[in-house]
Amino acid sequence: MKKTLWILVFFLCAISIVLLTYGEAPFVSTLLEIPFSFHPSLNTWNPILHERIPRLIILISSGASLAVAGAVMQSVLCNPLASPSVLGMSTGGAFFVLIVFLLGLQNIFFLIPIGAVLGSISALFLVFFIARYSGNKTTMLILIGISISLVLASIQGCILYAIRENWHLVQIITEWSAGTTYDRTWTHVHMQLPLAIVGLTGVFYYINAMNLLATGEDTAKALGIDVEKVRFLLFLFVAFLTGGVTAAVGIVPFFGLVIPHIIRRISGPNHQKLIPLSALTGSCVFCCLDFILRYFKMYFLSIGNLSAILGGIFFLILLFSQRKKTSLA
Amino acid sequence: MIRKTPKLFLGFFYLKTGGIYLSLFGFILGWWLLFQPVTVPSFSSSSSFSVMSENLKITSFPLNRDTVLEKLQTIPESIKLTTAQYDISFSVQDHRGNTLTLSKPILRFLPQTYGSAAILMTLLPPYQIVAIPKAMRKEPHIYPQKVMEQISTDSHRYNTEKIYLQKPELALVASYSDPATLQVFQQQKIQLFYLDAIHSIEDIYSVIATLGHLSGKPSSAEVLIEHMQKIFFSLEDTLHQKLNGKNCRLLYLYSDSLTIPAKNNLSYDLLIRLKKRGVDVLLPDDNISSSHYVKVTEKQILEFNPDLIIISTSHPSLADFLLDKNPRLHRLPAVKNKRIYFVNNSFQNSPNQYITIAYFDLIKSIFYDLEKTSQEVS
């Protein structure tokens, strides 16, 4: 475990250095100019200080947030195919951001991130509110979550159809919802990083409780766990993590599903290994995806698109290899 | 746990020769850093940026205000007349109501919209334009290719660092520009100027005049406006003579569906001009014409019974598809007599001086139809 963690930390450092050095502006001279960027009479913008470092922080925290959020959802819902979108959190965040765009408030800063986080949390509360009247069982939570997600996605579709003539707005909404890491600034870091820290700390705090929850609700209750409270808090942390990513990057499909799924296969179901490994692997993979896009100048794709394509293909391969193994056995 | 790990995924790292990989990584990193061009930073912005430009091999145009001014001084006196310096500071308002006060002309522009980019390409030499929208390069039939080739950068969000290195002073943006990109521009100390409410020919004139003032070339802007006005006047005068009191009912359609231009559409303004000059045009009611396009029904078209149909399209074959989808339109005499004309869609909504070509296309279609009719009669 320790060795694997160190290898991942080493790899993360390596890819971080590559991301910090790669760009149009020459690295060394730009690095040497950083002290001058604090000079009040000069142009204070510095490509490393104001573009590459915030982007790197966002990449690391987004990758970790999505992977950990997925791992928590898969554990708590006892479903290896679960992800934050199952309880409508991704769609909720996207829906609120769409409203911000519709009201023309997108240029008022912090409203997009606030909308994303509020949307994620509102969708979660709505799912829990409805589930409360339906027995609050895990199966019902999943079904209600999927229904809310579908309803919100349909309303989004209707809104986009209604405003189709306003192609400028449709274009900017499409660009945002595709998930992008271009032009990320400290504002995005300020909005996402606190949420990621709170979410990740909360999840790490409940690692042992998650191990007990994985044995089943009844067993966990018998062992003194307040299942409903722990589950709600974990979902709240997932909402923070997902909302933060939606705010800073946009929608990144499949990432929260594939990474924890692979790590679970490698490390096993123990959350003390699963959660840190998922966080580190998520960060590494997210940084690599961004570097691939930049290095190969794949401007026609966003990080959300690339994650969906690669994640989908990789997930299919995993499923088929699993099926093959089962049939051989 | 490690033993369970498939070799495919992490096996690379599990070999006991980690030191070799560490050295390899160190070597690659060293190589990477070695090939980064090294420049000495300086408080003097001009020297620092010119060194950077050499590293990036962008030597074809200057990168700062001083060098642009130097270049302007080499321009002959006759041309210099249009590069007036301001005696006093003046203020300009953008389409958002923000006021920009200037005491000297802007020398480095970053146009993010088609309208502003095309106008600036006419008013200014290419080295004063930092970047142009990428999609403009795909339309060399409208925009001057030679000028576009001299502006190497695209004003796209993935070029933030490249744009920063060229030090633009003013970005001409739209309300639909990406908020994150606008924030980066503000952090780079690039002033933002919103120019996106171009719904009529008058709006285009106003934008040209504004850009003329901003760039210190008000006379050039005036000449351009006057040139456009003369083209419109000349076309309308000839149309008046050709029509000579004849009745002409025109239906202007888009090829993808039965839609006609509405109030916020530049084509609407062109059609209004035609209507004022005696052409009967099917236009939406004022109370429902707030958007860019309005749907019309087959019944409305049949009732209007146009003499000729002009279809704005990127490909004429799409028009056949439109007629096949709406078979009742085949009853129209205009369709039966093949009095359908196509105009290039990309010109029809040009929010710049090229709107004159769009108008020329419309009037040419009417002329051609009038000639065809007179030949049939004779």
XYZ file of C-alpha atoms in Angstrom:
707
model
C 0.000 0.000 0.000
C 2.664 2.488 1.059
C 4.811 1.680 -1.957
C 1.868 2.181 -4.328
C 1.021 5.471 -2.650
C 4.586 6.732 -3.000
C 4.686 5.704 -6.649
C 1.475 7.640 -7.271
C 2.789 10.659 -5.362
C 5.995 10.521 -7.422
C 4.013 10.283 -10.665
C 1.764 13.169 -9.613
C 4.828 15.334 -8.889
C 6.313 14.429 -12.269
C 3.182 15.254 -14.268
C 2.749 18.458 -12.222
C 6.254 19.620 -13.189
C 5.529 18.821 -16.829
C 2.252 20.780 -16.699
C 3.945 23.747 -15.046
C 6.710 23.898 -17.632
C 4.609 23.284 -20.731
C 3.085 26.329 -22.451
C 3.572 29.080 -25.016
C 5.479 31.358 -22.665
C 9.048 30.124 -22.029
C 9.275 28.537 -18.585
C 12.516 29.815 -17.096
C 12.112 33.462 -18.072
C 8.468 33.444 -16.981
C 9.500 31.889 -13.679
C 12.133 34.575 -13.177
C 9.501 37.230 -13.925
C 7.225 36.085 -11.104
C 8.686 38.538 -8.530
C 8.114 41.400 -10.988
C 4.481 40.460 -11.392
C 3.900 41.754 -7.856
C 5.199 45.174 -8.899
C 2.178 47.525 -8.928
C 3.218 49.532 -12.006
C 3.767 46.490 -14.255
C 1.412 44.022 -15.861
C 0.742 41.733 -12.922
C -0.337 38.735 -14.976
C 2.186 35.906 -15.145
C 1.503 32.704 -17.144
C 2.903 30.435 -14.428
C 1.499 32.250 -11.423
C -1.917 33.106 -12.820
C -2.577 30.377 -15.371
C -0.565 27.184 -14.870
C -0.502 26.961 -11.055
C -4.263 27.558 -10.569
C -4.987 25.113 -13.400
C -2.767 22.490 -11.793
C -4.483 22.926 -8.431
C -7.868 22.583 -10.120
C -6.739 19.486 -12.021
C -5.411 17.795 -8.887
C -8.415 18.642 -6.727
C -10.947 17.845 -9.476
C -9.425 14.443 -10.209
C -9.289 13.587 -6.519
C -12.800 14.938 -5.876
C -14.429 12.997 -8.705
C -12.655 9.734 -7.925
C -13.361 9.944 -4.180
C -16.978 11.002 -4.791
C -17.413 7.961 -7.050
C -15.756 5.631 -4.518
C -18.074 6.891 -1.748
C -21.183 6.494 -3.903
C -20.196 2.978 -4.928
C -19.557 1.990 -1.309
C -22.581 3.598 0.313
C -25.006 2.468 -2.361
C -23.342 -0.989 -2.492
C -23.301 -0.653 -6.262
C -20.019 -0.807 -8.226
C -21.645 1.138 -11.081
C -22.715 4.093 -8.949
C -21.342 7.607 -9.456
C -22.253 11.136 -8.248
C -24.700 11.461 -11.118
C -26.814 8.627 -9.658
C -28.317 10.917 -7.011
C -28.786 13.744 -9.506
C -25.953 15.860 -8.086
C -24.133 16.459 -11.378
C -27.398 17.228 -13.191
C -28.562 19.458 -10.327
C -25.359 21.493 -10.499
C -25.574 21.749 -14.283
C -29.248 22.792 -14.074
C -28.580 25.666 -11.682
C -25.672 26.875 -13.805
C -27.952 26.806 -16.845
C -30.340 29.121 -14.967
C -27.435 31.481 -14.209
C -26.667 31.597 -17.946
C -30.341 32.108 -18.838
C -30.600 35.071 -16.489
C -27.484 36.519 -18.111
C -25.634 36.549 -14.785
C -22.652 34.495 -15.961
C -20.327 37.490 -15.976
C -21.019 38.198 -12.315
C -18.245 36.184 -10.807
C -18.762 33.406 -8.318
C -22.372 32.986 -9.495
C -21.516 30.005 -11.720
C -19.656 28.166 -8.944
C -22.303 29.103 -6.372
C -25.014 27.876 -8.744
C -23.190 24.578 -9.295
C -22.750 23.868 -5.589
C -26.284 24.956 -4.701
C -27.654 22.818 -7.527
C -25.778 19.716 -6.362
C -26.900 20.162 -2.762
C -30.509 21.003 -3.759
C -30.753 17.871 -5.888
C -29.411 15.809 -2.986
C -31.930 17.307 -0.540
C -34.757 16.749 -3.002
C -33.806 13.088 -3.403
C -33.612 12.606 0.368
C -36.888 14.467 0.905
C -38.743 12.205 -1.509
C -36.938 9.078 -0.277
C -38.006 9.845 3.304
C -41.608 9.156 2.342
C -40.650 5.970 0.540
C -38.882 4.067 3.296
C -35.400 5.610 2.802
C -33.945 2.325 1.533
C -30.859 2.307 -0.656
C -32.730 0.931 -3.666
C -35.348 3.675 -3.392
C -32.615 6.322 -3.065
C -30.982 5.133 -6.288
C -34.282 4.993 -8.177
C -35.421 8.424 -6.961
C -31.959 9.845 -7.711
C -32.042 8.525 -11.261
C -35.601 9.878 -11.733
C -34.668 13.355 -10.458
C -31.587 13.285 -12.654
C -33.674 12.383 -15.697
C -36.306 15.037 -14.948
C -33.657 17.744 -14.543
C -31.867 16.630 -17.719
C -35.200 16.708 -19.609
C -35.989 20.220 -18.362
C -32.506 21.288 -19.457
C -33.184 19.784 -22.878
C -36.505 21.685 -23.085
C -34.834 24.969 -22.103
C -32.057 24.507 -24.658
C -34.680 23.733 -27.300
C -36.660 26.844 -26.356
C -33.601 29.100 -26.646
C -32.192 27.411 -29.768
C -32.448 30.635 -31.772
C -30.154 32.363 -29.304
C -27.198 30.425 -30.631
C -24.629 32.539 -28.806
C -26.090 31.432 -25.485
C -26.493 27.818 -26.615
C -22.847 27.850 -27.715
C -21.535 29.111 -24.391
C -23.712 26.664 -22.415
C -22.503 23.778 -24.597
C -18.900 24.851 -24.132
C -19.287 25.077 -20.385
C -21.167 21.805 -20.003
C -18.519 19.934 -22.018
C -16.079 20.410 -19.129
C -12.987 22.480 -19.760
C -9.750 23.434 -18.021
C -8.906 26.431 -20.198
C -8.681 29.882 -18.612
C -8.924 28.620 -15.065
C -7.930 31.293 -12.581
C -7.480 31.695 -8.838
C -11.198 32.510 -8.650
C -11.956 28.938 -9.667
C -9.407 27.686 -7.136
C -10.983 29.783 -4.385
C -14.375 28.310 -5.142
C -13.337 24.705 -5.566
C -10.433 24.072 -3.214
C -12.281 24.795 0.077
C -15.123 22.515 -1.039
C -12.657 19.803 -2.060
C -10.804 20.082 1.260
C -14.039 19.911 3.296
C -15.389 17.049 1.185
C -12.188 15.000 1.211
C -11.567 15.574 4.944
C -15.137 14.529 5.712
C -14.831 11.381 3.627
C -11.475 10.479 5.241
C -13.040 11.009 8.680
C -15.776 8.463 7.906
C -13.514 5.822 6.300
C -14.082 3.307 9.116
C -17.824 3.939 9.106
C -17.830 3.291 5.341
C -16.093 -0.033 5.920
C -18.883 -1.000 8.310
C -21.598 0.321 5.986
C -20.199 -1.882 3.224
C -21.069 -4.960 5.268
C -24.763 -4.034 4.977
C -27.139 -1.610 6.667
C -28.349 -4.048 9.320
C -24.854 -5.146 10.335
C -23.689 -1.516 10.482
C -26.671 -0.609 12.671
C -25.930 -3.551 14.930
C -22.343 -2.308 15.272
C -23.593 1.077 16.492
C -23.443 3.133 13.313
C -26.154 5.758 12.795
C -26.618 4.615 9.197
C -28.939 7.394 8.069
C -26.812 10.157 9.565
C -23.518 8.788 8.224
C -25.018 8.147 4.807
C -26.488 11.649 4.612
C -23.219 13.269 5.685
C -21.268 11.238 3.149
C -23.701 12.258 0.410
C -23.330 15.880 1.536
C -19.545 15.599 1.199
C -20.052 14.069 -2.245
C -22.285 17.049 -3.132
C -19.476 19.422 -2.066
C -16.940 17.502 -4.139
C -19.191 17.235 -7.206
C -20.416 20.832 -6.950
C -16.836 22.051 -6.706
C -15.839 20.172 -9.856
C -18.954 21.294 -11.751
C -18.152 24.875 -10.758
C -14.483 24.811 -11.697
C -14.394 22.515 -14.705
C -17.938 21.674 -15.809
C -19.416 18.241 -16.366
C -16.916 15.367 -16.508
C -18.757 12.122 -17.211
C -17.524 8.616 -16.383
C -14.519 9.756 -14.368
C -16.203 9.250 -10.989
C -17.305 5.809 -12.091
C -14.270 4.331 -13.809
C -11.376 5.372 -11.524
C -12.806 4.045 -8.214
C -14.081 0.948 -10.032
C -10.555 0.112 -11.241
C -8.943 0.947 -7.902
C -11.482 -1.241 -6.086
C -10.447 -4.149 -8.309
C -6.792 -3.511 -7.543
C -6.864 -2.615 -3.864
C -9.947 -4.467 -2.713
C -12.925 -3.068 -0.785
C -11.005 -1.730 2.242
C -11.704 2.001 2.240
C -8.491 2.810 4.066
C -6.690 1.817 0.878
C -9.442 2.573 -1.633
C -10.044 6.242 -0.796
C -6.423 7.518 -0.785
C -5.538 5.454 -3.842
C -8.630 6.713 -5.690
C -7.775 10.327 -4.801
C -4.190 10.054 -6.031
C -5.008 8.052 -9.155
C -7.837 10.466 -9.982
C -5.478 13.436 -9.731
C -2.789 11.724 -11.850
C -5.227 10.652 -14.587
C -6.936 14.055 -14.715
C -3.563 15.816 -15.061
C -2.545 13.344 -17.800
C -5.803 13.956 -19.730
C -5.196 17.698 -19.628
C -1.600 17.275 -20.789
C -2.683 15.006 -23.679
C -5.193 17.637 -24.824
C -2.627 20.421 -24.682
C 0.354 18.545 -26.079
C -1.517 17.143 -29.089
C -3.429 20.441 -29.489
C -6.754 18.601 -29.474
C -8.798 21.776 -29.255
C -11.852 20.080 -30.713
C -12.148 18.023 -27.513
C -12.674 19.109 -23.926
C -11.444 17.236 -20.891
C -15.049 16.173 -20.273
C -15.301 14.730 -23.797
C -11.976 12.910 -23.514
C -12.880 11.513 -20.108
C -16.215 10.267 -21.448
C -14.660 8.631 -24.528
C -11.704 6.979 -22.785
C -13.703 6.139 -19.654
C -16.520 4.588 -21.657
C -14.182 2.437 -23.763
C -12.078 1.372 -20.785
C -15.165 0.537 -18.774
C -16.554 -1.634 -21.586
C -13.231 -3.500 -21.790
C -13.317 -4.077 -18.047
C -16.888 -5.362 -18.149
C -16.177 -7.760 -21.021
C -12.962 -9.064 -19.451
C -14.880 -9.663 -16.202
C -17.604 -11.518 -18.127
C -15.005 -13.630 -19.893
C -13.388 -14.548 -16.577
C -16.775 -15.477 -15.077
C -17.729 -17.674 -18.036
C -14.317 -19.412 -17.971
C -14.722 -20.105 -14.272
C -2.444 -5.834 -2.329
C 0.499 -5.229 -4.624
C 0.581 -8.829 -5.773
C -3.036 -8.562 -6.887
C -2.285 -5.579 -9.087
C -2.343 -6.459 -12.786
C 0.947 -5.848 -14.561
C -0.836 -3.941 -17.264
C -1.807 -1.140 -14.895
C 0.993 -0.597 -12.453
C 3.465 -3.360 -13.254
C 5.794 -0.808 -14.776
C 6.523 0.617 -11.374
C 6.879 -2.621 -9.459
C 10.220 -3.595 -10.912
C 12.988 -3.323 -8.376
C 14.984 -1.076 -10.678
C 13.188 2.063 -9.553
C 16.449 4.003 -9.530
C 16.805 3.584 -13.272
C 13.372 5.057 -13.823
C 14.125 7.895 -11.437
C 17.309 8.714 -13.375
C 15.404 8.456 -16.650
C 12.796 10.884 -15.359
C 15.526 13.268 -14.175
C 17.132 13.103 -17.597
C 13.841 13.841 -19.396
C 13.080 16.729 -17.044
C 16.568 18.153 -17.532
C 16.202 17.870 -21.288
C 12.836 19.577 -21.095
C 14.196 22.494 -19.071
C 17.315 22.773 -21.252
C 15.237 23.398 -24.331
C 13.142 26.098 -22.693
C 14.426 29.426 -24.094
C 16.062 31.498 -21.361
C 15.592 35.248 -21.285
C 16.595 37.795 -18.706
C 13.608 39.617 -17.273
C 13.686 43.362 -17.337
C 11.602 46.248 -16.097
C 11.825 47.753 -19.545
C 8.851 46.103 -21.168
C 9.992 46.671 -24.746
C 13.300 44.781 -24.528
C 11.813 41.933 -22.525
C 9.004 41.319 -24.903
C 11.073 41.582 -28.038
C 13.373 38.834 -26.702
C 10.342 36.712 -26.018
C 9.098 37.257 -29.510
C 12.342 35.919 -30.952
C 11.998 32.792 -28.900
C 8.532 32.270 -30.245
C 9.610 33.166 -33.750
C 6.976 35.861 -34.016
C 9.211 38.382 -35.637
C 6.966 39.384 -38.481
C 5.173 42.023 -36.427
C 6.123 44.142 -33.424
C 4.886 43.262 -29.988
C 4.514 46.477 -28.087
C 3.314 50.016 -28.267
C 6.742 51.584 -28.872
C 7.548 49.414 -31.867
C 4.076 49.942 -33.341
C 4.561 53.706 -32.992
C 7.977 53.400 -34.628
C 6.447 51.525 -37.515
C 3.691 54.106 -37.880
C 6.309 56.857 -38.219
C 7.648 55.191 -41.356
C 4.258 55.492 -43.070
C 4.104 58.175 -45.838
C 2.503 61.519 -44.944
C -0.437 60.987 -47.262
C -1.513 57.879 -45.348
C -0.581 59.381 -41.987
C -3.482 61.811 -42.336
C -5.783 59.057 -41.224
C -3.677 58.167 -38.162
C -4.575 61.273 -36.230
C -3.449 61.692 -32.638
C -5.955 63.109 -30.177
C -5.439 66.618 -28.882
C -7.707 66.041 -25.902
C -8.960 62.911 -24.181
C -12.379 61.659 -25.180
C -14.841 58.988 -24.030
C -16.547 56.189 -25.932
C -19.402 54.021 -24.671
C -19.600 50.323 -25.460
C -22.796 48.301 -25.994
C -23.028 47.629 -22.265
C -22.917 51.290 -21.372
C -19.361 51.146 -20.008
C -17.387 54.302 -20.738
C -13.817 54.131 -21.992
C -11.789 57.338 -21.751
C -8.781 57.639 -24.032
C -6.045 60.218 -24.420
C -4.197 58.360 -27.186
C -5.269 55.806 -29.799
C -5.224 52.095 -29.059
C -2.402 50.396 -30.957
C -2.864 46.700 -30.201
C -6.369 45.267 -30.647
C -7.735 41.850 -29.762
C -11.021 41.467 -31.667
C -13.081 38.516 -30.465
C -16.069 39.110 -32.722
C -16.389 38.775 -36.498
C -17.751 42.304 -36.832
C -14.928 44.088 -35.069
C -12.209 41.868 -36.608
C -13.374 42.504 -40.179
C -13.678 46.261 -39.638
C -10.252 46.478 -37.981
C -8.676 44.501 -40.822
C -9.875 47.266 -43.137
C -8.904 50.193 -40.912
C -5.565 49.012 -39.554
C -2.386 47.279 -40.704
C -2.282 43.578 -39.641
C 0.433 44.086 -37.006
C -1.986 46.158 -34.930
C -4.373 43.203 -34.705
C -3.214 40.569 -32.231
C -5.608 37.770 -33.183
C -8.806 37.074 -35.100
C -11.622 34.536 -34.516
C -10.536 31.139 -35.826
C -13.708 30.549 -37.855
C -12.995 33.641 -39.981
C -10.086 31.811 -41.581
C -12.557 29.303 -43.004
C -14.255 32.090 -44.950
C -11.556 33.440 -47.289
C -14.288 34.259 -49.812
C -15.429 37.026 -47.438
C -12.394 38.151 -45.483
C -9.032 39.090 -47.071
C -6.864 35.984 -46.896
C -3.538 37.806 -47.247
C -4.323 39.968 -44.237
C -5.515 36.972 -42.226
C -2.280 35.115 -43.002
C -0.307 37.977 -41.451
C -2.261 37.641 -38.200
C -1.009 34.298 -36.944
C -2.969 33.933 -33.709
C -6.581 32.868 -33.217
C -8.538 34.722 -30.555
C -9.527 31.518 -28.860
C -9.415 30.629 -25.185
C -6.630 28.064 -25.615
C -4.325 30.863 -26.788
C -4.314 32.849 -23.542
C -0.529 32.725 -23.119
C 0.143 33.427 -26.799
C -2.165 36.447 -26.695
C -0.552 37.645 -23.452
C 2.876 37.592 -25.117
C 1.609 39.946 -27.843
C 0.361 42.497 -25.296
C -2.989 43.682 -26.680
C -4.334 46.870 -25.129
C -8.030 46.486 -25.856
C -10.179 43.374 -26.326
C -13.354 43.788 -28.363
C -15.664 41.255 -26.758
C -19.323 40.250 -26.661
C -21.726 39.531 -23.834
C -21.619 35.877 -24.914
C -17.816 35.684 -24.575
C -16.687 33.086 -22.078
C -16.737 34.639 -18.571
C -13.502 32.882 -17.550
C -11.694 34.218 -20.622
C -12.939 37.743 -19.903
C -11.642 37.463 -16.364
C -8.214 36.400 -17.645
C -8.166 39.403 -20.009
C -8.970 41.710 -17.110
C -6.169 40.168 -15.062
C -3.809 40.704 -17.999
C -4.776 44.402 -17.819
C -6.456 44.243 -21.226
C -9.386 46.644 -21.310
C -12.695 45.103 -22.348
C -14.965 46.822 -24.841
C -18.330 45.172 -25.554
C -19.469 45.327 -29.187
C -22.209 42.808 -29.807
C -25.523 44.590 -30.373
C -25.330 44.844 -34.177
C -28.872 44.422 -35.467
C -29.021 47.000 -38.246
C -26.940 48.796 -40.861
C -26.950 51.871 -38.606
C -25.407 49.748 -35.847
C -22.620 48.728 -38.250
C -21.938 52.391 -39.091
C -21.827 53.180 -35.394
C -19.354 50.337 -34.693
C -17.120 51.433 -37.584
C -17.116 55.015 -36.277
C -16.345 53.814 -32.737
C -13.473 51.617 -33.901
C -12.194 54.502 -36.002
C -12.028 56.694 -32.913
C -10.464 53.980 -30.769
C -7.743 53.271 -33.307
C -7.047 56.935 -34.057
C -8.346 56.610 -37.591
C -11.684 58.438 -37.568
C -11.198 59.673 -41.126
C -10.645 56.137 -42.450
C -13.779 55.043 -40.627
C -15.740 57.924 -42.143
C -14.502 56.997 -45.603
C -15.572 53.393 -45.067
C -19.042 54.433 -43.869
C -19.445 56.807 -46.771
C -18.335 54.103 -49.170
C -20.969 51.718 -47.776
C -23.672 54.393 -47.946
C -22.812 55.076 -51.570
C -23.015 51.393 -52.434
C -26.462 51.188 -50.818
C -27.600 54.370 -52.542
C -26.301 53.239 -55.922
C -27.946 49.813 -55.649
C -31.251 51.300 -54.529
C -31.192 53.902 -57.265
C -30.703 51.225 -59.909
C -33.427 49.096 -58.300
C -35.823 52.047 -58.413
C -35.120 52.521 -62.120
C -35.489 48.814 -62.902
C -38.719 48.410 -60.946
C -40.220 51.471 -62.602
C -43.484 51.116 -60.688
C -43.759 47.356 -61.242
C -45.109 45.224 -58.407
C -42.634 42.697 -56.976
C -43.515 40.337 -54.134
C -40.436 38.821 -52.521
C -40.221 35.888 -50.116
C -36.905 35.552 -48.267
C -36.442 32.123 -46.693
C -33.752 30.146 -44.911
C -32.923 26.775 -46.395
C -33.150 24.677 -43.230
C -36.808 25.388 -42.403
C -39.666 27.706 -43.282
C -38.269 30.695 -41.426
C -37.915 34.354 -42.265
C -35.627 36.956 -40.667
C -36.884 38.812 -37.600
C -36.082 42.137 -35.973
C -32.665 41.277 -34.472
C -31.422 39.936 -37.785
C -29.367 42.023 -40.201
C -31.217 40.489 -43.172
C -34.429 41.923 -41.703
C -32.919 45.387 -41.962
C -31.963 44.742 -45.596
C -35.512 43.556 -46.361
C -36.954 46.657 -44.673
C -34.779 48.780 -46.973
C -36.119 46.867 -49.985
C -39.687 47.359 -48.736
C -39.124 51.114 -48.507
C -37.962 51.042 -52.135
C -41.167 49.443 -53.396
C -40.517 45.692 -53.050
C -43.329 43.883 -51.248
C -41.613 41.611 -48.709
C -43.121 39.035 -46.354
C -41.994 40.143 -42.869
C -43.094 39.098 -39.380
C -45.457 41.260 -37.324
C -43.721 43.838 -35.179
C -45.087 42.384 -31.956
C -43.541 38.940 -32.498
C -40.346 39.923 -34.168
C -38.012 40.146 -31.209
C -35.869 37.123 -32.087
C -33.559 36.393 -35.002
C -35.862 34.105 -36.986
C -39.627 33.583 -37.175
C -41.403 30.537 -38.537
C -43.937 30.946 -41.309
C -46.549 28.435 -42.368
C -47.216 27.072 -45.836
C -50.608 28.790 -45.651
C -49.029 32.202 -44.998
C -46.687 31.722 -47.960
C -49.510 30.587 -50.265
C -51.585 33.607 -49.242
C -48.641 35.948 -49.875
C -48.079 34.326 -53.289
C -44.569 35.641 -53.971
C -43.298 36.526 -57.444
C -39.846 35.344 -56.527
C -38.257 33.432 -53.690
C -34.770 34.142 -52.367
C -33.276 31.372 -50.282
C -30.359 32.127 -48.001
C -28.273 28.982 -47.880
C -24.799 27.541 -47.565
C -25.663 24.925 -50.177
C -28.404 25.186 -52.836
C -29.248 21.456 -52.627
C -30.683 22.131 -49.164
C -33.370 24.237 -50.820
C -34.651 21.216 -52.782
C -34.948 19.409 -49.501
C -36.947 22.339 -48.094
C -39.384 22.241 -51.024
C -39.692 18.446 -50.789
C -40.548 18.754 -47.108
C -43.312 21.267 -47.914
C -45.021 19.900 -51.051
C -47.824 22.499 -50.978
C -45.256 25.126 -51.952
C -45.003 23.505 -55.392
C -48.376 25.147 -56.129
C -46.736 28.577 -56.044
C -46.201 30.175 -59.482
C -42.702 31.232 -58.326
C -41.795 27.567 -57.760
C -43.536 26.383 -60.946
C -41.711 29.012 -63.035
C -38.385 28.305 -61.290
C -38.113 31.848 -59.956
C -36.081 30.735 -56.965
C -32.716 32.389 -56.315
C -29.986 31.531 -53.872
C -27.858 33.906 -51.855
C -24.770 33.003 -49.840
C -25.729 32.593 -46.208
C -22.326 33.643 -44.884
C -22.655 37.161 -46.347
C -26.250 37.668 -45.300
C -25.504 38.152 -41.623
C -22.076 39.782 -41.821
C -22.042 42.344 -38.991
C -19.520 44.492 -40.845
C -18.904 46.299 -44.155
C -19.455 43.062 -46.120
C -23.185 43.436 -45.526
C -23.091 45.528 -48.710
C -22.321 42.329 -50.649
C -25.360 40.701 -49.034
C -27.513 43.588 -50.251
C -25.921 43.379 -53.682
C -26.807 39.648 -53.793
C -30.452 40.399 -52.978
C -30.789 43.175 -55.536
C -28.967 41.127 -58.182
C -31.557 38.366 -57.708
C -34.381 40.877 -58.152
C -32.721 42.342 -61.293
C -32.236 38.890 -62.751
C -35.863 38.037 -62.047
C -37.117 41.291 -63.587
C -35.083 40.639 -66.725
C -36.350 37.064 -66.895
C -39.947 38.306 -66.593
C -39.501 40.974 -69.277
C -37.954 38.382 -71.637
C -40.915 36.040 -71.017
C -43.379 38.861 -71.735
C -41.600 39.917 -74.923
